[in-house]
Coordinates of C-alpha atoms (C1' of nucleotides) in Angstrom, one line a residue:
Chain A
M28 CA 7.3 90.4 -10.5
A29 CA 8.5 86.7 -10.4
A30 CA 11.0 87.1 -8.0
T31 CA 10.3 90.5 -6.0
G32 CA 13.2 92.1 -5.6
P33 CA 16.8 91.1 -5.0
L34 CA 18.5 88.8 -2.3
A35 CA 19.6 89.7 1.0
D36 CA 23.6 89.5 0.8
D37 CA 24.0 88.4 4.5
D38 CA 23.0 84.7 3.7
A39 CA 25.4 82.0 4.4
R40 CA 23.8 79.6 1.9
T41 CA 25.1 79.5 -1.7
L42 CA 23.5 81.8 -4.1
H43 CA 21.9 79.1 -5.8
Q44 CA 20.0 77.9 -2.6
Q45 CA 18.6 81.2 -2.0
V46 CA 17.6 81.8 -5.5
L47 CA 15.8 78.3 -5.1
A48 CA 14.3 79.0 -2.1
R49 CA 12.8 82.3 -3.3
L50 CA 11.4 80.8 -6.7
R51 CA 10.2 77.9 -4.6
E52 CA 8.1 80.0 -2.2
N53 CA 7.0 82.1 -4.9
I54 CA 5.7 79.1 -6.9
L55 CA 4.3 77.3 -3.6
L56 CA 2.3 80.4 -2.9
G57 CA 1.1 81.1 -6.5
R58 CA 2.8 84.1 -7.0
I59 CA 4.0 82.9 -10.4
E60 CA 1.1 83.0 -12.9
P61 CA 1.1 80.1 -15.1
G62 CA 2.5 81.1 -18.5
Q63 CA 4.5 83.9 -17.1
A64 CA 8.0 84.2 -18.8
L65 CA 10.7 82.6 -16.7
T66 CA 13.9 83.5 -18.4
I67 CA 17.3 82.6 -16.8
R68 CA 18.7 86.2 -17.7
G69 CA 15.5 87.8 -16.4
L70 CA 15.5 86.3 -13.0
A71 CA 19.2 86.8 -12.8
A72 CA 18.6 90.6 -13.2
E73 CA 15.6 90.6 -10.9
L74 CA 17.6 88.8 -8.5
G75 CA 20.6 90.8 -8.6
V76 CA 22.8 87.6 -9.5
S77 CA 24.5 86.2 -12.8
A78 CA 22.8 83.6 -14.8
M79 CA 24.7 80.5 -13.1
P80 CA 22.7 80.3 -9.9
V81 CA 19.5 80.9 -11.5
R82 CA 20.0 78.2 -13.8
E83 CA 21.0 75.7 -11.2
A84 CA 17.7 76.7 -9.2
L85 CA 15.5 76.2 -12.4
R86 CA 17.1 72.7 -13.1
Q87 CA 16.3 71.7 -9.5
L88 CA 12.6 72.9 -9.9
V89 CA 12.2 71.0 -13.1
A90 CA 13.3 68.0 -11.1
E91 CA 10.7 68.7 -8.6
R92 CA 8.1 69.0 -11.1
A93 CA 7.4 72.5 -10.0
L94 CA 8.6 73.7 -13.5
E95 CA 8.4 71.9 -17.0
L96 CA 10.9 71.9 -19.6
M97 CA 9.5 72.6 -22.9
D98 CA 10.5 71.4 -26.1
N99 CA 12.2 74.6 -26.9
R100 CA 14.1 74.3 -23.9
R101 CA 12.5 76.9 -21.9
V102 CA 10.6 76.1 -18.6
R103 CA 7.1 77.3 -17.6
I104 CA 4.5 76.4 -15.0
P105 CA 3.2 72.9 -16.2
P106 CA -0.3 73.4 -17.7
M107 CA -2.9 71.7 -15.5
T108 CA -5.5 69.5 -16.8
I109 CA -8.4 67.8 -14.9
E110 CA -6.5 64.5 -15.1
R111 CA -3.3 66.0 -13.7
F112 CA -5.1 68.1 -11.0
E113 CA -7.0 64.8 -9.9
D114 CA -3.8 62.6 -10.2
L115 CA -1.8 65.2 -7.8
I116 CA -4.9 65.3 -5.4
A117 CA -4.9 61.5 -5.3
A118 CA -1.1 61.2 -4.6
R119 CA -1.4 63.8 -1.9
I120 CA -4.1 61.9 -0.2
V121 CA -2.2 58.8 0.0
L122 CA 1.1 60.3 0.7
E123 CA -0.1 62.9 3.6
A124 CA -2.5 60.1 5.1
E125 CA 0.2 57.8 5.5
A126 CA 2.7 60.5 6.7
A127 CA 0.4 61.6 9.2
A128 CA -0.2 58.2 10.7
R129 CA 3.4 57.6 10.6
A130 CA 4.1 60.9 12.5
M131 CA 1.6 59.8 15.0
P132 CA 4.1 57.8 17.6
Y133 CA 6.3 61.0 17.6
V134 CA 3.3 63.7 18.3
T135 CA 3.9 65.6 21.8
D136 CA 2.0 67.9 23.4
A137 CA 4.3 70.6 22.3
L138 CA 3.7 69.5 18.8
I139 CA -0.2 69.8 19.0
A140 CA 0.4 73.2 20.8
R141 CA 2.4 74.5 17.9
L142 CA -0.3 73.0 15.2
E143 CA -3.0 74.7 17.1
A144 CA -1.1 77.9 16.9
E145 CA -0.8 77.4 13.2
D146 CA -4.5 76.7 12.9
V147 CA -5.2 79.9 14.4
A148 CA -3.2 81.7 12.0
I149 CA -4.9 79.7 9.0
N150 CA -8.1 81.1 10.4
A151 CA -6.9 84.5 10.8
A152 CA -5.5 84.5 7.3
V153 CA -8.9 83.3 5.7
A154 CA -10.8 85.7 7.5
E155 CA -8.5 88.4 6.3
R156 CA -8.5 87.2 2.8
D157 CA -4.8 87.3 2.9
Y158 CA -3.7 84.4 0.6
D159 CA -0.2 84.2 0.9
R160 CA -0.3 84.0 4.8
W161 CA -3.2 81.5 4.4
I162 CA -1.3 79.1 2.2
G163 CA 1.8 79.6 4.1
A164 CA 0.5 78.9 7.3
N165 CA -1.3 75.7 5.8
Y166 CA 1.6 74.3 4.4
A167 CA 3.3 75.1 7.9
F168 CA 0.5 73.1 9.5
H169 CA 0.9 69.9 7.5
S170 CA 4.6 70.2 7.2
A171 CA 5.1 70.4 11.0
L172 CA 2.7 67.4 11.5
Y173 CA 4.4 65.2 8.9
G174 CA 8.0 66.1 10.1
A175 CA 7.3 65.1 13.7
A176 CA 9.3 62.2 13.3
G177 CA 12.2 64.1 11.9
Q178 CA 13.4 64.2 8.2
S179 CA 11.3 61.4 6.3
A180 CA 11.4 60.2 3.0
F181 CA 7.8 61.4 2.5
L182 CA 8.6 65.1 3.1
P183 CA 10.2 65.8 -0.5
L184 CA 7.6 63.8 -2.1
I185 CA 4.8 65.7 -0.4
E186 CA 6.4 69.2 -1.0
S187 CA 7.0 68.1 -4.7
L188 CA 3.1 67.9 -5.0
W189 CA 2.3 71.1 -3.1
L190 CA 4.6 73.0 -5.6
Q191 CA 2.6 71.4 -8.4
V192 CA -0.8 72.6 -7.2
G193 CA 0.4 75.7 -5.7
P194 CA -0.1 78.1 -8.7
F195 CA -3.5 76.6 -9.3
L196 CA -4.8 76.8 -5.9
R197 CA -4.1 80.5 -5.7
R198 CA -6.2 80.8 -9.0
A199 CA -9.0 79.0 -7.9
I200 CA -8.9 80.4 -4.5
R201 CA -9.6 83.9 -6.0
T202 CA -12.4 83.0 -8.0
I203 CA -14.3 81.4 -5.1
S204 CA -12.6 84.1 -2.8
G205 CA -12.6 82.7 0.6
H206 CA -15.2 79.9 0.3
Y207 CA -12.9 77.8 1.9
T208 CA -14.4 77.6 5.5
V209 CA -14.4 73.6 6.2
D210 CA -12.1 73.4 9.1
R211 CA -10.9 69.8 9.0
H212 CA -7.8 70.9 10.9
S213 CA -9.6 70.9 14.4
E214 CA -10.8 67.6 13.4
A215 CA -7.2 66.5 13.1
L216 CA -6.1 68.3 16.3
A217 CA -8.9 66.4 17.8
A218 CA -7.7 63.1 16.5
L219 CA -4.0 63.8 17.6
R220 CA -5.0 64.8 21.1
R221 CA -6.7 61.2 21.3
R222 CA -3.6 59.8 19.7
D223 CA -6.2 58.4 17.4
T224 CA -4.4 57.5 14.0
M225 CA -7.4 56.5 12.1
A226 CA -9.3 59.4 12.8
L227 CA -6.2 61.5 11.8
R228 CA -6.0 59.5 8.7
I229 CA -9.6 60.3 8.0
A230 CA -9.3 64.1 8.9
I231 CA -6.1 64.8 6.7
E232 CA -7.8 63.1 3.9
A233 CA -11.0 65.0 4.5
D234 CA -9.1 68.0 4.5
I235 CA -7.6 67.2 1.3
R236 CA -10.5 66.1 -0.3
D237 CA -12.9 68.6 0.9
G238 CA -10.6 71.6 0.0
I239 CA -10.0 70.5 -3.4
A240 CA -13.5 69.3 -4.2
H241 CA -14.7 73.0 -4.0
I242 CA -11.8 74.1 -6.1
G243 CA -11.7 71.4 -8.6
S244 CA -15.1 71.7 -9.6
T245 CA -14.7 75.5 -9.6
L246 CA -11.6 75.1 -11.7
I247 CA -13.7 73.0 -14.0
R248 CA -16.8 75.3 -14.2
S249 CA -14.7 78.4 -14.5
E250 CA -12.3 77.0 -16.9
A251 CA -9.5 78.6 -14.9
L252 CA -7.1 75.5 -15.3
G253 CA -4.6 77.2 -17.1
A254 CA -3.8 78.8 -20.4
T255 CA -3.8 77.4 -24.0
V256 CA -0.4 77.1 -25.1
V257 CA 0.1 77.7 -29.0
Q258 CA 3.4 77.0 -30.3
G259 CA 5.1 78.0 -27.2
T260 CA 3.4 81.4 -27.1
L261 CA 0.7 81.6 -24.0
R262 CA -2.8 83.0 -24.9
P263 CA -5.6 83.5 -22.9
S264 CA -7.7 80.3 -22.8
T265 CA -10.7 80.6 -25.0
S266 CA -14.0 79.7 -23.5
S267 CA -14.8 76.3 -25.4
G268 CA -18.4 75.6 -26.2
Chain B
M1 CA 33.6 53.2 -12.9
A2 CA 31.1 55.5 -11.8
A3 CA 30.0 56.8 -15.5
T4 CA 31.5 54.0 -17.5
G5 CA 33.0 55.6 -20.4
P6 CA 32.1 58.6 -22.7
L7 CA 28.9 59.6 -24.1
A8 CA 27.6 58.9 -27.6
D9 CA 27.9 61.9 -29.7
D10 CA 25.0 61.5 -32.0
D11 CA 22.1 62.2 -29.4
A12 CA 20.0 65.1 -30.1
R13 CA 19.6 65.7 -26.3
T14 CA 21.3 68.1 -24.5
L15 CA 24.6 67.0 -22.9
H16 CA 23.1 67.6 -19.6
Q17 CA 20.2 65.5 -20.2
Q18 CA 22.4 62.5 -21.3
V19 CA 24.7 63.0 -18.6
L20 CA 21.7 62.8 -16.2
A21 CA 20.5 59.9 -17.7
R22 CA 23.7 58.1 -17.6
L23 CA 24.1 58.9 -13.9
R24 CA 20.3 57.9 -12.9
E25 CA 20.7 54.7 -14.7
N26 CA 23.9 54.2 -12.8
I27 CA 22.3 55.1 -9.5
L28 CA 19.2 53.0 -10.3
L29 CA 20.9 49.9 -11.1
G30 CA 23.4 50.5 -7.9
R31 CA 26.5 50.6 -10.0
I32 CA 27.9 53.6 -7.8
E33 CA 28.9 52.4 -4.5
P34 CA 27.8 54.2 -1.5
G35 CA 30.7 56.5 -0.4
Q36 CA 32.3 56.7 -4.0
A37 CA 33.7 59.9 -4.6
L38 CA 31.4 62.0 -7.1
T39 CA 33.3 65.0 -8.1
I40 CA 32.3 67.4 -10.8
R41 CA 35.4 67.6 -12.9
G42 CA 36.1 63.7 -12.3
L43 CA 32.6 62.9 -13.9
A44 CA 33.3 65.4 -16.5
A45 CA 36.4 63.9 -17.4
E46 CA 34.9 60.3 -17.5
L47 CA 32.2 61.5 -19.8
G48 CA 34.0 63.6 -22.0
V49 CA 32.3 66.9 -21.4
S50 CA 32.9 70.0 -19.6
A51 CA 31.8 70.6 -15.7
M52 CA 28.7 72.5 -17.0
P53 CA 26.6 69.5 -17.9
V54 CA 27.5 67.5 -15.1
R55 CA 26.9 70.5 -12.5
E56 CA 23.1 70.5 -14.0
A57 CA 23.0 66.8 -13.8
L58 CA 24.0 66.6 -10.1
R59 CA 21.7 69.4 -8.9
Q60 CA 19.0 67.7 -10.5
L61 CA 19.6 64.3 -8.9
V62 CA 20.1 66.0 -5.5
A63 CA 16.5 67.3 -5.9
E64 CA 15.3 63.8 -6.6
R65 CA 17.0 62.9 -3.6
A66 CA 19.1 60.2 -5.3
L67 CA 22.0 62.2 -4.0
E68 CA 22.7 64.2 -1.1
L69 CA 24.4 67.6 -0.6
M70 CA 26.7 67.5 2.1
D71 CA 27.8 70.3 4.3
N72 CA 31.0 70.6 2.3
R73 CA 28.9 71.0 -0.5
R74 CA 30.1 67.6 -1.9
V75 CA 27.5 65.1 -3.1
R76 CA 27.1 61.4 -2.2
I77 CA 24.6 58.7 -2.2
P78 CA 22.8 59.5 1.0
P79 CA 23.6 56.8 3.8
M80 CA 21.1 54.3 4.5
T81 CA 19.6 53.7 8.1
I82 CA 17.0 51.5 9.1
E83 CA 14.5 54.1 9.5
R84 CA 14.9 55.6 6.0
F85 CA 14.9 52.3 4.4
E86 CA 11.5 51.6 6.1
D87 CA 10.2 55.1 5.2
L88 CA 11.2 54.6 1.6
I89 CA 9.5 51.3 1.6
A90 CA 6.3 52.6 3.2
A91 CA 6.1 55.4 0.6
R92 CA 6.8 52.8 -2.3
I93 CA 3.8 50.7 -1.2
V94 CA 1.3 53.4 -0.8
L95 CA 2.2 55.1 -3.9
E96 CA 2.6 51.7 -6.2
A97 CA -0.2 50.5 -5.0
E98 CA -2.3 53.3 -5.5
A99 CA -0.6 54.2 -9.0
A100 CA -1.4 50.3 -10.0
A101 CA -5.2 50.6 -9.0
R102 CA -5.3 54.0 -11.0
A103 CA -3.7 52.4 -13.8
M104 CA -6.1 49.5 -14.0
P105 CA -8.9 51.2 -16.2
Y106 CA -6.3 51.8 -19.0
V107 CA -4.9 48.0 -18.9
T108 CA -5.1 46.4 -22.2
D109 CA -4.3 42.9 -23.5
A110 CA -1.2 44.3 -25.4
L111 CA -0.1 45.9 -22.2
I112 CA -0.5 42.4 -20.3
A113 CA 1.5 40.9 -22.9
R114 CA 4.3 43.2 -22.6
L115 CA 4.3 43.0 -18.7
E116 CA 4.5 39.1 -19.3
A117 CA 7.5 39.3 -21.5
E118 CA 9.1 41.6 -19.0
D119 CA 8.1 39.0 -16.1
V120 CA 10.1 36.3 -18.5
A121 CA 13.2 38.7 -18.6
I122 CA 13.2 39.2 -14.9
N123 CA 12.9 35.4 -14.4
A124 CA 15.7 35.0 -16.7
A125 CA 17.9 37.3 -15.2
V126 CA 17.3 36.1 -11.9
A127 CA 18.6 32.3 -13.0
E128 CA 21.4 33.7 -14.5
R129 CA 22.3 36.0 -11.5
D130 CA 22.5 38.8 -13.8
Y131 CA 21.8 42.1 -11.5
D132 CA 21.7 44.6 -13.9
R133 CA 18.9 42.9 -16.0
W134 CA 17.4 41.8 -13.0
I135 CA 16.6 45.4 -11.6
G136 CA 16.3 46.9 -14.9
A137 CA 13.6 44.7 -16.0
N138 CA 12.1 44.8 -12.6
Y139 CA 12.0 48.6 -13.0
A140 CA 10.4 48.2 -16.7
F141 CA 7.9 45.9 -15.4
H142 CA 6.6 48.3 -12.4
S143 CA 6.9 51.5 -14.8
A144 CA 5.2 50.1 -17.5
L145 CA 2.2 49.0 -15.2
Y146 CA 1.9 52.6 -13.6
G147 CA 2.4 54.4 -16.7
A148 CA -0.4 52.6 -18.5
A149 CA -2.5 55.7 -18.0
G150 CA 0.1 57.7 -19.9
Q151 CA 2.1 60.5 -17.9
S152 CA 1.0 60.3 -14.2
A153 CA 2.2 62.6 -11.3
F154 CA 2.8 59.2 -9.8
L155 CA 5.7 58.3 -12.0
P156 CA 8.4 60.9 -10.9
L157 CA 7.8 60.2 -7.4
I158 CA 8.2 56.4 -7.7
E159 CA 11.2 56.9 -9.7
S160 CA 12.7 59.0 -7.0
L161 CA 11.9 56.1 -4.6
W162 CA 13.6 53.8 -6.7
L163 CA 16.5 56.0 -7.1
Q164 CA 17.0 56.2 -3.3
V165 CA 16.8 52.4 -2.4
G166 CA 18.8 51.2 -5.8
P167 CA 22.2 51.5 -4.2
F168 CA 21.2 49.5 -1.4
L169 CA 19.3 47.0 -3.0
R170 CA 22.3 45.9 -5.2
R171 CA 24.5 45.5 -2.0
A172 CA 21.7 43.4 -0.2
I173 CA 20.9 41.6 -3.3
R174 CA 24.6 40.8 -3.6
T175 CA 24.9 39.2 0.2
I176 CA 21.7 37.0 -0.2
S177 CA 22.6 36.2 -3.9
G178 CA 19.7 35.1 -5.6
H179 CA 17.7 34.5 -2.8
Y180 CA 14.8 36.6 -4.3
T181 CA 12.7 34.0 -5.7
V182 CA 9.0 35.0 -4.5
D183 CA 7.3 35.6 -7.9
R184 CA 4.6 38.1 -7.0
H185 CA 4.5 39.3 -10.4
S186 CA 2.7 36.4 -11.6
E187 CA 0.0 37.2 -8.9
A188 CA 0.0 40.8 -10.1
L189 CA -0.3 39.6 -14.0
A190 CA -3.3 37.1 -12.8
A191 CA -5.0 40.2 -11.3
L192 CA -4.6 42.1 -14.3
R193 CA -6.0 39.5 -16.3
R194 CA -8.9 39.3 -14.2
R195 CA -9.2 43.1 -13.8
D196 CA -9.2 42.8 -10.3
T197 CA -8.2 46.0 -8.9
M198 CA -7.8 44.8 -5.5
A199 CA -6.1 41.8 -6.2
L200 CA -3.5 44.0 -8.0
R201 CA -3.0 46.3 -4.9
I202 CA -2.2 43.5 -2.8
A203 CA 0.0 41.7 -5.2
I204 CA 2.2 45.0 -5.7
E205 CA 2.2 45.5 -2.0
A206 CA 3.3 41.9 -1.3
D207 CA 5.9 42.1 -4.2
I208 CA 7.3 45.0 -2.5
R209 CA 7.1 44.0 1.0
D210 CA 8.3 40.4 0.5
G211 CA 11.1 41.4 -1.6
I212 CA 12.1 44.1 1.2
A213 CA 11.5 42.0 4.1
H214 CA 14.2 39.5 3.2
I215 CA 16.4 42.3 2.1
G216 CA 15.6 44.7 5.1
S217 CA 16.7 41.9 7.6
T218 CA 19.7 41.0 5.6
L219 CA 20.6 44.5 5.7
I220 CA 20.3 44.7 9.4
R221 CA 22.0 41.4 10.3
S222 CA 24.8 42.1 8.0
E223 CA 25.0 45.9 8.5
A224 CA 25.7 46.3 4.9
L225 CA 23.4 49.5 5.2
G226 CA 26.2 51.8 4.6
A227 CA 29.4 53.1 5.8
T228 CA 30.0 55.5 8.5
V229 CA 30.9 58.9 7.6
V230 CA 33.7 60.6 9.9
Q231 CA 34.2 64.1 8.8
G232 CA 33.3 63.5 5.4
T233 CA 35.6 60.8 4.8
L234 CA 34.1 57.4 4.3
R235 CA 35.4 54.4 6.3
P236 CA 34.2 50.9 6.3
S237 CA 31.3 50.6 9.1
T238 CA 32.7 49.0 12.2
S239 CA 30.8 46.2 13.4
S240 CA 29.1 47.4 16.6
G241 CA 28.3 45.5 19.4
Chain C
dC27 C1' -4.6 95.4 -47.1
dA28 C1' -3.1 90.4 -46.5
dT29 C1' 0.6 87.4 -46.6
dG30 C1' 5.4 85.5 -46.7
dC31 C1' 10.2 86.1 -46.2
dC32 C1' 14.3 87.7 -44.0
dG33 C1' 17.3 89.5 -40.5
dC34 C1' 17.9 91.0 -35.8
dC35 C1' 17.2 90.3 -31.1
dA36 C1' 16.7 87.3 -27.2
dT37 C1' 17.4 82.9 -24.9
dG38 C1' 19.4 78.4 -23.5
dT39 C1' 23.8 75.6 -23.7
dG40 C1' 28.1 74.8 -22.9
dA41 C1' 33.1 76.1 -22.1
dT42 C1' 36.6 78.5 -19.5
dC43 C1' 38.2 81.2 -15.9
dA44 C1' 38.8 83.1 -11.1
dC45 C1' 38.6 82.6 -6.3
dA46 C1' 37.4 80.8 -1.7
dA47 C1' 37.0 76.8 1.0
dT48 C1' 38.5 72.4 1.9
dT49 C1' 40.9 68.3 1.7
dT50 C1' 45.3 65.8 1.2
dT51 C1' 49.9 65.6 1.3
dG52 C1' 54.5 66.4 2.8
dC53 C1' 57.9 68.1 6.0
dG54 C1' 59.9 68.9 10.7
dC55 C1' 59.6 68.2 15.4
dC56 C1' 58.9 65.7 19.5
Chain D
dG4 C1' 57.9 56.2 14.5
dG5 C1' 53.9 59.2 15.7
dC6 C1' 51.8 63.9 15.5
dG7 C1' 51.1 68.5 14.2
dC8 C1' 51.5 72.1 11.0
dA9 C1' 52.0 74.4 6.7
dA10 C1' 52.1 74.2 1.6
dA11 C1' 50.1 72.2 -2.4
dA12 C1' 46.3 70.3 -4.9
dT13 C1' 41.5 69.4 -5.3
dT14 C1' 36.9 70.7 -5.3
dG15 C1' 32.4 73.5 -5.7
dT16 C1' 30.7 78.3 -6.7
dG17 C1' 29.9 81.9 -9.6
dA18 C1' 30.6 84.8 -13.6
dT19 C1' 31.7 85.7 -18.0
dC20 C1' 32.0 84.4 -22.8
dA21 C1' 30.7 82.4 -27.5
dC22 C1' 27.8 80.0 -30.2
dA23 C1' 23.5 78.1 -31.9
dT24 C1' 18.7 78.0 -32.1
dG25 C1' 14.4 80.1 -32.2
dG26 C1' 11.0 83.8 -31.7
dC27 C1' 9.6 88.4 -33.4
dG28 C1' 8.8 92.1 -36.2
dG29 C1' 9.8 94.8 -40.1
dC30 C1' 9.9 94.8 -45.0
dA31 C1' 8.6 94.0 -49.3
dT32 C1' 5.4 91.6 -52.5
dG33 C1' 1.1 90.1 -54.7

DNA sequence: CATGCCGCCATGTGATCACAATTTTGCGCC
DNA sequence: GGCGCAAAATTGTGATCACATGGCGGCATG
């Protein structure tokens, strides 16, 4: 469930890199439920490898804050709180707005065309209620924009933030089920065509904030933020008050 | 040299956590020269542990971008370029200014007193040309401020940035040797006492930018940015032009 | 029937080993 | 003396094993 099948065996990368990529994708797309058991041996068996590469991948994901090391030395998707969620969104806004602005000098017509294609894919995914494709294309859109200038120190930081909100985005999106229709990407694309950096900043910030405003309030109302952890065992969150 | 001696054996943490903390400190304080050989077995021997904890610590530092995985699968301090340096500084500014602003509601008189103490330590370190204590106290100052609200998603991102600039700050500081006397921390402290969030943002940004402006130009002029890597072997950078 | 205790099983940590790839070294040749 | 090639040493990767810790269920007891 967490890993969905063994790895391909014709991959030049090291096993730990393949395991890492698989787990990272599953976390980013929200395929791993918060609270789901993530054991080294279990994942190793699912992926058809030994414990070694899994250990290293988990360690790396802990470093990226996609996973959290608990006191009993197990790892889990970190529980979400309102405060942490707002922290993550605030960090996304300042980092991604700046990253977008810094990418502007490197924006070409080819890049804009690529982003337009991603936008089409995003809208198609929304129409089909295909969550995986939606968040995947959405990530591709943002990532392609921020990476226009080549490798940047911003990218890994932003990816870390996406990994941290991913699991909860999915849960939230499910509850509001396709209610996310505000298309701020077209505003961003318009700003890109005009090479208007300030408008781009505003569009990116609005994209994050508007998408999140719905989700955040939904999370608060439906208390879908996460389960309550009692002595290391995960139980369904009780409806308080 | 890289690890400076074996670990204490009365530490409740896991070995890999101790190794990680040691290496992280050495990188942050710039004790590890860019290009210095970092081998698993070598570090393990220095620290008096087996290869296992070292492997996991290195993996984690790679994830934090403090180290870089090369094509030949060895790790190194990533080489610095002007572009990357400016990227890192830009990221530091937006993240730390925002983190400081978000910490403001949690600022207490006790925290201010603690920051003042750190400021004294910083100035003492500058006076004594004690680089380790200088950057250590400097980090403590910033970290205490940003962490006022408790654990925040900003902190690990900021720490990653510090780890990336650490090794080169030291090299640069050595060349300009104590020329860093602009005391923006007192401005930050004044803003904190007045609970003036905007002034705090400005002071933090000025602290980073001014400190870096000197260093960056020095780096460019003296070409102290890093060594040129040829086929994985490190050689002194040639003076170009 | 509820509760506390004990033993078993699962899990993370760390060490060691085997192996392939890469780097270094040393030797012979030009 | 410089250069190229082959052997040896070094290194990262992955697997397996031993061990301590903690979680869990079964069992006896009140």
